[in-house]
C-alpha cells in the first residue's frame, strides 16, 4: 500500500524557545473540510456519512494532484 500524499501540514507553527512545534491538520484534511462544507451547503447532497467522507477526500486528493 502506498502512502497517500497529504500535501504536508496546512498551518504549521515552528517551535520557539517557549513552545513546541504545532503541526495541526494536513492540507488534505483542509481541502476535504472545504469540500465537505460545499457539499453540505447543497440541499441535493445525498449518501451515507461514509460515502460523503470518501467523496470529499477523493476531491482533496484530486486538488493535491
mmCIF file of N, CA and C in Angstrom:
data_model
loop_
_atom_site.group_PDB
_atom_site.id
_atom_site.type_symbol
_atom_site.label_atom_id
_atom_site.label_comp_id
_atom_site.label_asym_id
_atom_site.label_seq_id
_atom_site.Cartn_x
_atom_site.Cartn_y
_atom_site.Cartn_z
ATOM 1 N N UNK A 1 0.855 -1.187 0.000
ATOM 2 C CA UNK A 1 0.000 0.000 0.000
ATOM 3 C C UNK A 1 0.886 1.230 0.000
ATOM 4 N N UNK A 2 0.586 2.140 -0.909
ATOM 5 C CA UNK A 2 1.386 3.358 -0.990
ATOM 6 C C UNK A 2 0.825 4.430 -0.065
ATOM 7 N N UNK A 3 1.698 5.306 0.362
ATOM 8 C CA UNK A 3 1.286 6.393 1.255
ATOM 9 C C UNK A 3 0.525 7.446 0.456
ATOM 10 N N UNK A 4 -0.565 7.912 1.006
ATOM 11 C CA UNK A 4 -1.360 8.962 0.368
ATOM 12 C C UNK A 4 -0.633 10.291 0.526
ATOM 13 N N UNK A 5 -0.528 11.042 -0.563
ATOM 14 C CA UNK A 5 0.089 12.367 -0.494
ATOM 15 C C UNK A 5 -0.871 13.300 0.243
ATOM 16 N N UNK A 6 -0.493 13.708 1.450
ATOM 17 C CA UNK A 6 -1.370 14.577 2.236
ATOM 18 C C UNK A 6 -1.052 16.053 2.044
ATOM 19 N N UNK A 7 -0.081 16.364 1.206
ATOM 20 C CA UNK A 7 0.251 17.749 0.902
ATOM 21 C C UNK A 7 1.072 18.451 1.969
ATOM 22 N N UNK A 8 1.370 17.770 3.047
ATOM 23 C CA UNK A 8 2.104 18.400 4.144
ATOM 24 C C UNK A 8 1.146 19.085 5.114
ATOM 25 N N UNK A 9 1.686 19.836 6.023
ATOM 26 C CA UNK A 9 0.872 20.492 7.039
ATOM 27 C C UNK A 9 0.294 21.800 6.525
ATOM 28 N N UNK A 10 -0.956 22.062 6.898
ATOM 29 C CA UNK A 10 -1.660 23.246 6.398
ATOM 30 C C UNK A 10 -1.194 24.527 7.093
ATOM 31 N N UNK A 11 -1.086 24.491 8.396
ATOM 32 C CA UNK A 11 -0.757 25.707 9.146
ATOM 33 C C UNK A 11 0.267 25.403 10.239
ATOM 34 N N UNK A 12 1.481 24.987 9.861
ATOM 35 C CA UNK A 12 2.461 24.650 10.891
ATOM 36 C C UNK A 12 2.922 25.883 11.667
ATOM 37 N N UNK A 13 3.190 25.679 12.926
ATOM 38 C CA UNK A 13 3.731 26.738 13.780
ATOM 39 C C UNK A 13 5.102 26.255 14.238
ATOM 40 N N UNK A 14 6.168 26.943 13.876
ATOM 41 C CA UNK A 14 7.503 26.477 14.249
ATOM 42 C C UNK A 14 7.719 26.541 15.757
ATOM 43 N N UNK A 15 8.618 25.691 16.205
ATOM 44 C CA UNK A 15 8.966 25.683 17.621
ATOM 45 C C UNK A 15 9.706 26.971 17.967
ATOM 46 N N UNK A 16 9.480 27.434 19.167
ATOM 47 C CA UNK A 16 10.236 28.573 19.693
ATOM 48 C C UNK A 16 10.895 28.119 20.977
ATOM 49 N N UNK A 17 11.601 28.991 21.607
ATOM 50 C CA UNK A 17 12.232 28.606 22.869
ATOM 51 C C UNK A 17 11.198 28.362 23.970
ATOM 52 N N UNK A 18 9.968 28.835 23.767
ATOM 53 C CA UNK A 18 8.939 28.688 24.789
ATOM 54 C C UNK A 18 7.873 27.651 24.443
ATOM 55 N N UNK A 19 7.781 27.258 23.178
ATOM 56 C CA UNK A 19 6.720 26.352 22.747
ATOM 57 C C UNK A 19 7.267 25.260 21.848
ATOM 58 N N UNK A 20 6.576 24.117 21.875
ATOM 59 C CA UNK A 20 6.884 23.044 20.934
ATOM 60 C C UNK A 20 6.234 23.377 19.596
ATOM 61 N N UNK A 21 6.745 22.771 18.533
ATOM 62 C CA UNK A 21 6.144 22.965 17.210
ATOM 63 C C UNK A 21 4.744 22.361 17.201
ATOM 64 N N UNK A 22 3.841 23.015 16.522
ATOM 65 C CA UNK A 22 2.475 22.522 16.330
ATOM 66 C C UNK A 22 2.287 22.316 14.834
ATOM 67 N N UNK A 23 1.843 21.149 14.455
ATOM 68 C CA UNK A 23 1.708 20.869 13.032
ATOM 69 C C UNK A 23 0.257 20.884 12.560
ATOM 70 N N UNK A 24 -0.680 20.537 13.401
ATOM 71 C CA UNK A 24 -2.094 20.623 13.039
ATOM 72 C C UNK A 24 -2.489 19.709 11.905
ATOM 73 N N UNK A 25 -3.506 20.116 11.185
ATOM 74 C CA UNK A 25 -4.054 19.286 10.117
ATOM 75 C C UNK A 25 -3.199 19.376 8.861
ATOM 76 N N UNK A 26 -3.429 18.401 7.993
ATOM 77 C CA UNK A 26 -2.715 18.398 6.722
ATOM 78 C C UNK A 26 -3.503 19.212 5.703
ATOM 79 N N UNK A 27 -2.838 19.520 4.610
ATOM 80 C CA UNK A 27 -3.516 20.223 3.522
ATOM 81 C C UNK A 27 -4.655 19.356 2.985
ATOM 82 N N UNK A 28 -4.450 18.041 2.960
ATOM 83 C CA UNK A 28 -5.510 17.125 2.512
ATOM 84 C C UNK A 28 -6.750 17.265 3.394
ATOM 85 N N UNK A 29 -6.547 17.309 4.712
ATOM 86 C CA UNK A 29 -7.675 17.484 5.631
ATOM 87 C C UNK A 29 -8.355 18.844 5.419
ATOM 88 N N UNK A 30 -7.565 19.884 5.191
ATOM 89 C CA UNK A 30 -8.108 21.232 4.969
ATOM 90 C C UNK A 30 -8.978 21.245 3.714
ATOM 91 N N UNK A 31 -8.444 20.680 2.617
ATOM 92 C CA UNK A 31 -9.212 20.621 1.378
ATOM 93 C C UNK A 31 -10.484 19.801 1.558
ATOM 94 N N UNK A 32 -10.391 18.671 2.261
ATOM 95 C CA UNK A 32 -11.565 17.825 2.479
ATOM 96 C C UNK A 32 -12.617 18.574 3.300
ATOM 97 N N UNK A 33 -12.199 19.337 4.282
ATOM 98 C CA UNK A 33 -13.142 20.124 5.088
ATOM 99 C C UNK A 33 -13.852 21.178 4.257
ATOM 100 N N UNK A 34 -13.101 21.825 3.370
ATOM 101 C CA UNK A 34 -13.713 22.825 2.492
ATOM 102 C C UNK A 34 -14.695 22.163 1.532
ATOM 103 N N UNK A 35 -14.324 21.012 0.988
ATOM 104 C CA UNK A 35 -15.224 20.285 0.088
ATOM 105 C C UNK A 35 -16.475 19.829 0.838
ATOM 106 N N UNK A 36 -16.309 19.385 2.071
ATOM 107 C CA UNK A 36 -17.450 18.956 2.883
ATOM 108 C C UNK A 36 -18.415 20.110 3.117
ATOM 109 N N UNK A 37 -17.885 21.273 3.439
ATOM 110 C CA UNK A 37 -18.749 22.439 3.655
ATOM 111 C C UNK A 37 -19.548 22.761 2.399
ATOM 112 N N UNK A 38 -18.896 22.666 1.249
ATOM 113 C CA UNK A 38 -19.589 22.926 -0.008
ATOM 114 C C UNK A 38 -20.669 21.900 -0.294
ATOM 115 N N UNK A 39 -20.353 20.630 -0.084
ATOM 116 C CA UNK A 39 -21.343 19.582 -0.330
ATOM 117 C C UNK A 39 -22.540 19.706 0.611
ATOM 118 N N UNK A 40 -22.279 19.987 1.865
ATOM 119 C CA UNK A 40 -23.371 20.070 2.835
ATOM 120 C C UNK A 40 -24.215 21.326 2.650
ATOM 121 N N UNK A 41 -23.661 22.330 1.996
ATOM 122 C CA UNK A 41 -24.433 23.540 1.718
ATOM 123 C C UNK A 41 -25.450 23.307 0.602
ATOM 124 N N UNK A 42 -25.229 22.249 -0.165
ATOM 125 C CA UNK A 42 -26.131 21.915 -1.272
ATOM 126 C C UNK A 42 -27.222 20.981 -0.757
ATOM 127 N N UNK A 43 -28.462 21.368 -0.913
ATOM 128 C CA UNK A 43 -29.570 20.556 -0.407
ATOM 129 C C UNK A 43 -29.749 19.256 -1.189
ATOM 130 N N UNK A 44 -29.103 19.127 -2.321
ATOM 131 C CA UNK A 44 -29.230 17.921 -3.143
ATOM 132 C C UNK A 44 -28.219 16.840 -2.779
ATOM 133 N N UNK A 45 -27.340 17.086 -1.828
ATOM 134 C CA UNK A 45 -26.330 16.102 -1.446
ATOM 135 C C UNK A 45 -26.994 14.917 -0.769
ATOM 136 N N UNK A 46 -26.727 13.735 -1.285
ATOM 137 C CA UNK A 46 -27.279 12.513 -0.701
ATOM 138 C C UNK A 46 -26.151 11.506 -0.521
ATOM 139 N N UNK A 47 -26.374 10.552 0.344
ATOM 140 C CA UNK A 47 -25.410 9.488 0.591
ATOM 141 C C UNK A 47 -25.202 9.300 2.072
ATOM 142 N N UNK A 48 -24.587 8.188 2.407
ATOM 143 C CA UNK A 48 -24.280 7.927 3.809
ATOM 144 C C UNK A 48 -23.100 8.798 4.226
ATOM 145 N N UNK A 49 -22.889 8.892 5.511
ATOM 146 C CA UNK A 49 -21.746 9.665 6.010
ATOM 147 C C UNK A 49 -20.436 9.130 5.434
ATOM 148 N N UNK A 50 -20.336 7.808 5.325
ATOM 149 C CA UNK A 50 -19.118 7.193 4.790
ATOM 150 C C UNK A 50 -18.947 7.564 3.320
ATOM 151 N N UNK A 51 -20.043 7.534 2.555
ATOM 152 C CA UNK A 51 -19.976 7.910 1.135
ATOM 153 C C UNK A 51 -19.506 9.355 0.974
ATOM 154 N N UNK A 52 -20.060 10.232 1.780
ATOM 155 C CA UNK A 52 -19.700 11.654 1.697
ATOM 156 C C UNK A 52 -18.242 11.861 2.105
ATOM 157 N N UNK A 53 -17.808 11.177 3.162
ATOM 158 C CA UNK A 53 -16.406 11.293 3.597
ATOM 159 C C UNK A 53 -15.461 10.814 2.506
ATOM 160 N N UNK A 54 -15.786 9.704 1.862
ATOM 161 C CA UNK A 54 -14.945 9.220 0.760
ATOM 162 C C UNK A 54 -14.912 10.233 -0.377
ATOM 163 N N UNK A 55 -16.061 10.821 -0.663
ATOM 164 C CA UNK A 55 -16.146 11.796 -1.759
ATOM 165 C C UNK A 55 -15.279 13.019 -1.498
ATOM 166 N N UNK A 56 -15.355 13.566 -0.279
ATOM 167 C CA UNK A 56 -14.592 14.789 -0.013
ATOM 168 C C UNK A 56 -13.095 14.519 0.000
ATOM 169 N N UNK A 57 -12.684 13.326 0.463
ATOM 170 C CA UNK A 57 -11.255 13.015 0.431
ATOM 171 C C UNK A 57 -10.788 12.714 -0.998
ATOM 172 N N UNK A 58 -11.670 12.177 -1.836
ATOM 173 C CA UNK A 58 -11.326 12.000 -3.245
ATOM 174 C C UNK A 58 -11.130 13.365 -3.908
ATOM 175 N N UNK A 59 -11.993 14.323 -3.579
ATOM 176 C CA UNK A 59 -11.828 15.683 -4.104
ATOM 177 C C UNK A 59 -10.526 16.306 -3.598
ATOM 178 N N UNK A 60 -10.236 16.114 -2.310
ATOM 179 C CA UNK A 60 -8.992 16.653 -1.744
ATOM 180 C C UNK A 60 -7.779 16.055 -2.443
ATOM 181 N N UNK A 61 -7.798 14.749 -2.682
ATOM 182 C CA UNK A 61 -6.688 14.091 -3.375
ATOM 183 C C UNK A 61 -6.513 14.653 -4.782
ATOM 184 N N UNK A 62 -7.637 14.923 -5.452
ATOM 185 C CA UNK A 62 -7.576 15.497 -6.797
ATOM 186 C C UNK A 62 -6.980 16.902 -6.755
ATOM 187 N N UNK A 63 -7.325 17.680 -5.738
ATOM 188 C CA UNK A 63 -6.766 19.030 -5.628
ATOM 189 C C UNK A 63 -5.266 18.993 -5.371
ATOM 190 N N UNK A 64 -4.803 18.037 -4.602
ATOM 191 C CA UNK A 64 -3.371 17.917 -4.329
ATOM 192 C C UNK A 64 -2.626 17.453 -5.585
ATOM 193 N N UNK A 65 -3.266 16.543 -6.326
ATOM 194 C CA UNK A 65 -2.630 16.008 -7.555
ATOM 195 C C UNK A 65 -2.482 17.137 -8.562
#
